[in-house]
GROMACS .gro file of C-alpha atoms in nm:
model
  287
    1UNK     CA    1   1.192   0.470   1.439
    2UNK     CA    2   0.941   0.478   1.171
    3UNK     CA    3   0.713   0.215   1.282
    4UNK     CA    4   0.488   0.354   1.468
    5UNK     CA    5   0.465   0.166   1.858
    6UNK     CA    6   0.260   0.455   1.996
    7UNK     CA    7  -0.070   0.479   1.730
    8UNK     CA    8  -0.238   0.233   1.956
    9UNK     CA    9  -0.250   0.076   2.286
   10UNK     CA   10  -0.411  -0.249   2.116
   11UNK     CA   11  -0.030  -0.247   1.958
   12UNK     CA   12   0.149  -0.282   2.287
   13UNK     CA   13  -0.042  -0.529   2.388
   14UNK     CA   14  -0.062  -0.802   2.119
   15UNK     CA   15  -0.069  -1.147   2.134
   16UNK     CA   16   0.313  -1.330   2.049
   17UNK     CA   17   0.257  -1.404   1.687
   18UNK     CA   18   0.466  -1.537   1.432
   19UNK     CA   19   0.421  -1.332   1.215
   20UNK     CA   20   0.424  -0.933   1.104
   21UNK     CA   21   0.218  -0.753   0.948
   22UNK     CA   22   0.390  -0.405   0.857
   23UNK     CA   23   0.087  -0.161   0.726
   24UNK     CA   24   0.134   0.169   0.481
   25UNK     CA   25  -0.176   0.430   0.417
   26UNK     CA   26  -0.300   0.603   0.202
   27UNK     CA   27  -0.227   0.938   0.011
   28UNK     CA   28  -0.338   1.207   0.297
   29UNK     CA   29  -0.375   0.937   0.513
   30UNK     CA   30  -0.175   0.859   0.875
   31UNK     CA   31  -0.095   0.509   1.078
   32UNK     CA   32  -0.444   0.563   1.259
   33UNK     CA   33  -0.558   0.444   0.927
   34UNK     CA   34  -0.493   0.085   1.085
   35UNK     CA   35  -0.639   0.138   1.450
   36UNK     CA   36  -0.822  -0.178   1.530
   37UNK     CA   37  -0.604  -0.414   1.282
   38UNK     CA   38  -0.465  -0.568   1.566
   39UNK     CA   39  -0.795  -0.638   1.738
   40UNK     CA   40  -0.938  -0.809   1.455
   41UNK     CA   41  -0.647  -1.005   1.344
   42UNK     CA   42  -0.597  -1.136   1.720
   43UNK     CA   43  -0.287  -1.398   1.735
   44UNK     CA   44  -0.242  -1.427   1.336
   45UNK     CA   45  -0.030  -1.110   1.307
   46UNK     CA   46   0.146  -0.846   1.501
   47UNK     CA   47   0.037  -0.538   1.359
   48UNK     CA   48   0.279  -0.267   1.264
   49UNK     CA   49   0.198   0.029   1.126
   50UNK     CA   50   0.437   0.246   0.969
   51UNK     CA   51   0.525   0.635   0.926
   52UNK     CA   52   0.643   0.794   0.654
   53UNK     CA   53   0.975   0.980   0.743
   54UNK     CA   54   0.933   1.325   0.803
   55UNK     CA   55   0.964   1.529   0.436
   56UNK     CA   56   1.256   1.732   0.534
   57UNK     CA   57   1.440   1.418   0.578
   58UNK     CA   58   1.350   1.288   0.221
   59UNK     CA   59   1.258   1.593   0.005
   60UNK     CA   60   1.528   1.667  -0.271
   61UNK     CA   61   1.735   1.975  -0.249
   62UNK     CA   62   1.629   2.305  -0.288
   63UNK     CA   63   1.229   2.130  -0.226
   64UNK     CA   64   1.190   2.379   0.087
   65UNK     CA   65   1.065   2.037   0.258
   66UNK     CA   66   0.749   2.038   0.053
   67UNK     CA   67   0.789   1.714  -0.214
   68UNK     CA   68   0.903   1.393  -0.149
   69UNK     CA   69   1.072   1.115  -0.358
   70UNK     CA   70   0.994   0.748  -0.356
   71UNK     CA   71   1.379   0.639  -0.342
   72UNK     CA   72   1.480   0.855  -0.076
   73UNK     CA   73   1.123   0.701   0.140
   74UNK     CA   74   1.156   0.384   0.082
   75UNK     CA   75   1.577   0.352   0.213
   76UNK     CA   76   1.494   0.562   0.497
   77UNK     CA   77   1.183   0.285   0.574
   78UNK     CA   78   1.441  -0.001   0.509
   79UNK     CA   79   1.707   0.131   0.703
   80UNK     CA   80   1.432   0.182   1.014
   81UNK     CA   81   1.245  -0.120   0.993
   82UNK     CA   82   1.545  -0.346   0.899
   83UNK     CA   83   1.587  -0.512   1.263
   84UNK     CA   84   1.226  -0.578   1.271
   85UNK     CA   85   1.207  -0.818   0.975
   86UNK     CA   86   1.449  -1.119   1.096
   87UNK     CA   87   1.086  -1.257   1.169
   88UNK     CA   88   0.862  -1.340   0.912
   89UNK     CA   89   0.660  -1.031   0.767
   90UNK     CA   90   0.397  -0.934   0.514
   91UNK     CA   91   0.334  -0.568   0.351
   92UNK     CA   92   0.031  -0.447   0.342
   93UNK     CA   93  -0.004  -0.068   0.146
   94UNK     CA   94  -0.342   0.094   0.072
   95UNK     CA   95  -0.341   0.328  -0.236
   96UNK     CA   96  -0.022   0.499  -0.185
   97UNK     CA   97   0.090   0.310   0.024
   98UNK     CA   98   0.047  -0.012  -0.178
   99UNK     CA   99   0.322   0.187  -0.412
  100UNK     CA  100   0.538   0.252  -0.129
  101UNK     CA  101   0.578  -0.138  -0.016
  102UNK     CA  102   0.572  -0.232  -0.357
  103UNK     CA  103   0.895  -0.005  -0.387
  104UNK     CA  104   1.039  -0.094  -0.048
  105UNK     CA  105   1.019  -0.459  -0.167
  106UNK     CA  106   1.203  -0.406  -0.528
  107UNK     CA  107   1.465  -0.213  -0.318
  108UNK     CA  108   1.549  -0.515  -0.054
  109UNK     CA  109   1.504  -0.787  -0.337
  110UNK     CA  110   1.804  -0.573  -0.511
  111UNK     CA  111   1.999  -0.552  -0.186
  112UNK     CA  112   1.960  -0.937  -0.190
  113UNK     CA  113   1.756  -0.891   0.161
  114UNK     CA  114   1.470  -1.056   0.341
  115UNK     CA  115   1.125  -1.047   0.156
  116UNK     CA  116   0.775  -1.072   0.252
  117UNK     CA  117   0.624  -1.336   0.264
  118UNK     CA  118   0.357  -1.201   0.046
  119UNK     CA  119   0.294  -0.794  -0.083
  120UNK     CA  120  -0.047  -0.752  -0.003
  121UNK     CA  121  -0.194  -0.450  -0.252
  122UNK     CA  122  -0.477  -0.264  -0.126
  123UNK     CA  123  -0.687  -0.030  -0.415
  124UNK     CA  124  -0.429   0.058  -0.651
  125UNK     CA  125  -0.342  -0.034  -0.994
  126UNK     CA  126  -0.020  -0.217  -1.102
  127UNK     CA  127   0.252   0.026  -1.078
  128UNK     CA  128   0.336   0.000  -1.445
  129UNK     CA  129   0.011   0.173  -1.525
  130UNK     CA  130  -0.110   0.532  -1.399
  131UNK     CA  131  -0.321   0.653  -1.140
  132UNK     CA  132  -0.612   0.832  -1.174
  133UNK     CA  133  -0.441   1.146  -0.948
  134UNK     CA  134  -0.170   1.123  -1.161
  135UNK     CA  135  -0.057   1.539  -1.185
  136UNK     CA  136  -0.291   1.651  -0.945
  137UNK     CA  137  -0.080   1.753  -0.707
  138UNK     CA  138  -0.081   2.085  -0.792
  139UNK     CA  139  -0.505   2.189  -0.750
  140UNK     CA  140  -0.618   2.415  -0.493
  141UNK     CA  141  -0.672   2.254  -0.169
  142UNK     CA  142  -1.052   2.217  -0.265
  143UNK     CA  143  -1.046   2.081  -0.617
  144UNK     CA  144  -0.831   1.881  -0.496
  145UNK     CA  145  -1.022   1.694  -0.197
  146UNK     CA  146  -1.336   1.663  -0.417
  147UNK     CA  147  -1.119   1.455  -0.606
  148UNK     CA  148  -1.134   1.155  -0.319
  149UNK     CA  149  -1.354   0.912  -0.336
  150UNK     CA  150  -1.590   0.875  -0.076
  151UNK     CA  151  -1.476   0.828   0.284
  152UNK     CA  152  -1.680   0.750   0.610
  153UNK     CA  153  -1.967   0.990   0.669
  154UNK     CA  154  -1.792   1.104   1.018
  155UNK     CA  155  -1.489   1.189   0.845
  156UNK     CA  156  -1.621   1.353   0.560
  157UNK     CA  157  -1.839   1.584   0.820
  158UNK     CA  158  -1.536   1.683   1.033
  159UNK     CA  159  -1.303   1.777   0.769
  160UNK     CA  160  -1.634   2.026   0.621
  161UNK     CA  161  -1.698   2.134   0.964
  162UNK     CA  162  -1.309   2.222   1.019
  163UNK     CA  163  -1.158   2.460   0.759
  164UNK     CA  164  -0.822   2.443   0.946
  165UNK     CA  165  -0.801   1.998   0.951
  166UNK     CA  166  -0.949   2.047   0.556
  167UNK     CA  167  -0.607   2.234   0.453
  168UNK     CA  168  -0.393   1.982   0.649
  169UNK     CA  169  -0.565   1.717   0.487
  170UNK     CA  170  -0.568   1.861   0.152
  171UNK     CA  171  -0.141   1.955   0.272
  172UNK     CA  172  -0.098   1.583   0.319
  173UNK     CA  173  -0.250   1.487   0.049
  174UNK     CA  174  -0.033   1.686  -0.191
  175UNK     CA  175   0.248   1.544  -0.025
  176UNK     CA  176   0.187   1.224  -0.079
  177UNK     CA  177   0.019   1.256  -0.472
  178UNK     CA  178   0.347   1.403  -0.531
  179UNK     CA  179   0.524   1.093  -0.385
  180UNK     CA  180   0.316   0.875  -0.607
  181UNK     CA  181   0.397   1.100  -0.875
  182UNK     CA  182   0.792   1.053  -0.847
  183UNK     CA  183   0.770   0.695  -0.858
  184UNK     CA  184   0.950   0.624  -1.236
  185UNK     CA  185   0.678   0.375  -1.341
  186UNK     CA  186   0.760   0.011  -1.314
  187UNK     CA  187   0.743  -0.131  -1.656
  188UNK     CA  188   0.723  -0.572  -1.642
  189UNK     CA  189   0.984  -0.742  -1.847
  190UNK     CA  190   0.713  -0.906  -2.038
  191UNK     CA  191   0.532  -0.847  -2.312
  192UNK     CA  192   0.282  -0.635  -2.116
  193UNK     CA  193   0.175  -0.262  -2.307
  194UNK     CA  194   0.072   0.006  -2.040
  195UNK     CA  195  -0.067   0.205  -2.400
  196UNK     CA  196   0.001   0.563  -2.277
  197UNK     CA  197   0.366   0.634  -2.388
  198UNK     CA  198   0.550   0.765  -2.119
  199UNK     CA  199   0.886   0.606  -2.089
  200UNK     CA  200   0.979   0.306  -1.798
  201UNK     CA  201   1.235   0.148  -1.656
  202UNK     CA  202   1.191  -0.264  -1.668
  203UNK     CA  203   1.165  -0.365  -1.376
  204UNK     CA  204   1.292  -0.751  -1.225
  205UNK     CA  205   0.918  -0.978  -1.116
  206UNK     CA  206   0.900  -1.000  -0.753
  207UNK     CA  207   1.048  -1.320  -0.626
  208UNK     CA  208   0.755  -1.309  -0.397
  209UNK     CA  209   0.391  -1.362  -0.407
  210UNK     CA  210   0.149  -1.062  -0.468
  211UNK     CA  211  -0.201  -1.067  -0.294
  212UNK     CA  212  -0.457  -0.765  -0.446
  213UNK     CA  213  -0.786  -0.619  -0.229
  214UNK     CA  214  -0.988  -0.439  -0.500
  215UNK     CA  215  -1.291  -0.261  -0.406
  216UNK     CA  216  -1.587  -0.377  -0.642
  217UNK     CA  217  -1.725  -0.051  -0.631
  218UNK     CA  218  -1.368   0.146  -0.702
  219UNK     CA  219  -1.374   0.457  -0.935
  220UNK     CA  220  -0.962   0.473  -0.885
  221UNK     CA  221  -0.865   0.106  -0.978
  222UNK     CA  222  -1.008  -0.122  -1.262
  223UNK     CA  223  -1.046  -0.512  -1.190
  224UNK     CA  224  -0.801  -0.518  -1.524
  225UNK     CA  225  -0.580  -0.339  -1.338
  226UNK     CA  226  -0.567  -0.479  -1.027
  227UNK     CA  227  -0.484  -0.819  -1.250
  228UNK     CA  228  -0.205  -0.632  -1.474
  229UNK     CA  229  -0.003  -0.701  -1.095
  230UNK     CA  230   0.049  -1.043  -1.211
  231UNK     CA  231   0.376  -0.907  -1.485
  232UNK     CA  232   0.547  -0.824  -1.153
  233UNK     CA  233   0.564  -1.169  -0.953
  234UNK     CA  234   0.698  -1.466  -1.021
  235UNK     CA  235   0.580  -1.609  -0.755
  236UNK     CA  236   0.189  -1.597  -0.861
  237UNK     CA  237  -0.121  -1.345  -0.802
  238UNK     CA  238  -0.457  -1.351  -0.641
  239UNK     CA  239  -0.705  -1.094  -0.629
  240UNK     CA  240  -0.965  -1.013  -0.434
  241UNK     CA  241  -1.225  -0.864  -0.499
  242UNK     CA  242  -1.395  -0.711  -0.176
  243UNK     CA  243  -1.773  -0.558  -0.151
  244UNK     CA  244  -1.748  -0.133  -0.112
  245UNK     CA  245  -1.515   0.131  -0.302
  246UNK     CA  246  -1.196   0.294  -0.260
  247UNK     CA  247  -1.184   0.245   0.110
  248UNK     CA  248  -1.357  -0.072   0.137
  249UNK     CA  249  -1.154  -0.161   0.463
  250UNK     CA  250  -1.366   0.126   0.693
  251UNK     CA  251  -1.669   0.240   0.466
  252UNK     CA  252  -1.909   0.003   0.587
  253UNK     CA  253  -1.989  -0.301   0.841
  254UNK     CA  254  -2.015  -0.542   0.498
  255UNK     CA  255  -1.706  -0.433   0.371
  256UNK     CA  256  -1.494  -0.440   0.700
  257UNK     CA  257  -1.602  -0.826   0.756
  258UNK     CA  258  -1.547  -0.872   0.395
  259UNK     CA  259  -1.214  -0.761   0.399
  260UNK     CA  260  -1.085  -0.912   0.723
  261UNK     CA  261  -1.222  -1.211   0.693
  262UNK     CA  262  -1.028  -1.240   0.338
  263UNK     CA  263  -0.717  -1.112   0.487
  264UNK     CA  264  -0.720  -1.401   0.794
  265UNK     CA  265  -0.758  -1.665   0.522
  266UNK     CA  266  -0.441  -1.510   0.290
  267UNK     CA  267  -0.234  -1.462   0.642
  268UNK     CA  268  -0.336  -1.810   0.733
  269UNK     CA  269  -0.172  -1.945   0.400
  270UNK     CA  270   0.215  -2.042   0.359
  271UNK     CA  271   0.365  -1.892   0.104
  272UNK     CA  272   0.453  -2.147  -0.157
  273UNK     CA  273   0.694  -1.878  -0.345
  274UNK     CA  274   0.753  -2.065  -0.751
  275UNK     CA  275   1.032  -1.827  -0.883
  276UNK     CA  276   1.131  -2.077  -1.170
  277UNK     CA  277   0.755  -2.113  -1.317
  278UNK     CA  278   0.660  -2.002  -1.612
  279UNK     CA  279   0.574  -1.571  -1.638
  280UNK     CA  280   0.374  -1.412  -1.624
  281UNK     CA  281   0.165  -1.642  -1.449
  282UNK     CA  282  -0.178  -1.547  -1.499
  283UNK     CA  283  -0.365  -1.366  -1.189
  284UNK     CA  284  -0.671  -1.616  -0.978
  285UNK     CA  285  -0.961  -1.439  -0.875
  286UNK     CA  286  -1.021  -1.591  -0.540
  287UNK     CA  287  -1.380  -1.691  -0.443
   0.00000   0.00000   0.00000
């Protein structure tokens, strides 16, 4: 089983809720990257984090284990999670993981299967444009952490103070750049340019609506490109723009309430899905 039922206690024990809220981290990240979701969001959501399946499942032949591929990821997540979405559900991904449900979703929409009531889209640009760790995969294990942005001071301390958890990390984290990496980019239908010349698949609009969390203080995603997510819904796009950087949902006390309190009010909302306006629909900034 990929979702995780064992991250957290708090899991086991929510509240009956009508809804689920299936969560994806970051690059280098893990499900604890959601522990105390289900606290905050109380009876609005059951809270679901996911795990990646385990590279030697996914990696392409001949890999030694060591890449993974975004088709391989997301069918092994489908297949796992299937039974678990006869009940309404949202996506919520953060960074990478933002491109993972973003994927997962294009792959049941083609299937003809069950879609989420909304794709929320935590920090990362629309998947038609590249990533500022595009290629990096391949840096030493230092260049490549100073690369992150900014994480929470005890987090940052413990990885300097522990050589041997700073090589996982920087492991993981090459793992999943490399996922992000193999991702063909999704190029929108529409009349949309992404202006650096690498070639795309077009891509069908989501039939669903798309919800973005954008850190105001972001050096990996632009508020332009947290908008460009509008060429791939029909079904409309907000974003929101939250108080903090790249991880605005743990760096700080302000940011935390910020982002909660914005994510209640979207998971309070029925989705009003509008798959035969007209596109691209242009992408709300909500207040």
């Amino acid at each position: 089983m990929i979702a995780d039922t064992a991250t957290t206690s708090a899991r086991a024990e929510a509240p009956a809720a009508a809804l689920r809220l299936f969560c994806f981290h970051h690059a280098g990240g893990q499900e604890t990257a959601f522990l105390g979701w289900q606290k905050r969001l109380g009876a609005r959501a059951e809270v679901i984090p996911v795990r990646l399946p385990r590279p030697e499942d996914v990696s392409p032949e001949g890999s030694g284990g060591n890449e993974m591929s975004m088709a391989p990821v997301v069918a092994a997540i489908d297949h796992d999670i299937g039974p678990l979405l006869r009940r309404p559900f949202v996506f919520y991904g953060h960074s990478m993981g933002a491109l993972v449900a973003y994927h997962l979703t294009r792959l049941r929409q083609s299937r003809g299967r069950s879609l989420p009531e909304r794709l929320l889209i935590g920090a990362y640009p629309a998947p038609h444009l590249p990533h500022r760790l595009a290629g990096c995969a391949h840096l030493p294990d230092e260049d490549l952490l100073a690369l992150l942005p900014p994480q929470p001071a005890r987090h940052s301390l413990l990885l300097h103070r522990a050589p041997g958890l700073a090589a996982a990390a920087a492991a993981r984290l090459r793992l999943h750049l490399g996922l992000c990496d193999s991702a063909a980019p999704a190029a929108p239908s529409g009349p949309e340019r992404t202006g650096h010349g690498s070639p795309q698949r077009v891509s069908d609009p989501l039939r669903c609506p798309v919800d973005v969390f954008t850190g105001t203080s972001d050096p990996l995603v632009t508020d332009a490109e947290a908008a460009a997510w509008r060429y791939h819904t029909r079904a409309g796009c907000r974003v929101h723009r939250i108080p903090g950087g790249h991880f605005f949902t743990r760096e700080t006390p302000e940011s935390k309430d910020a982002f909660f309190h914005r994510l209640c009010s979207v998971l309070a909302q029925p989705s009003e899905w509008a798959a035969d306006a007209a596109w691209p629909m242009p992408a709300t900034v909500a207040s």
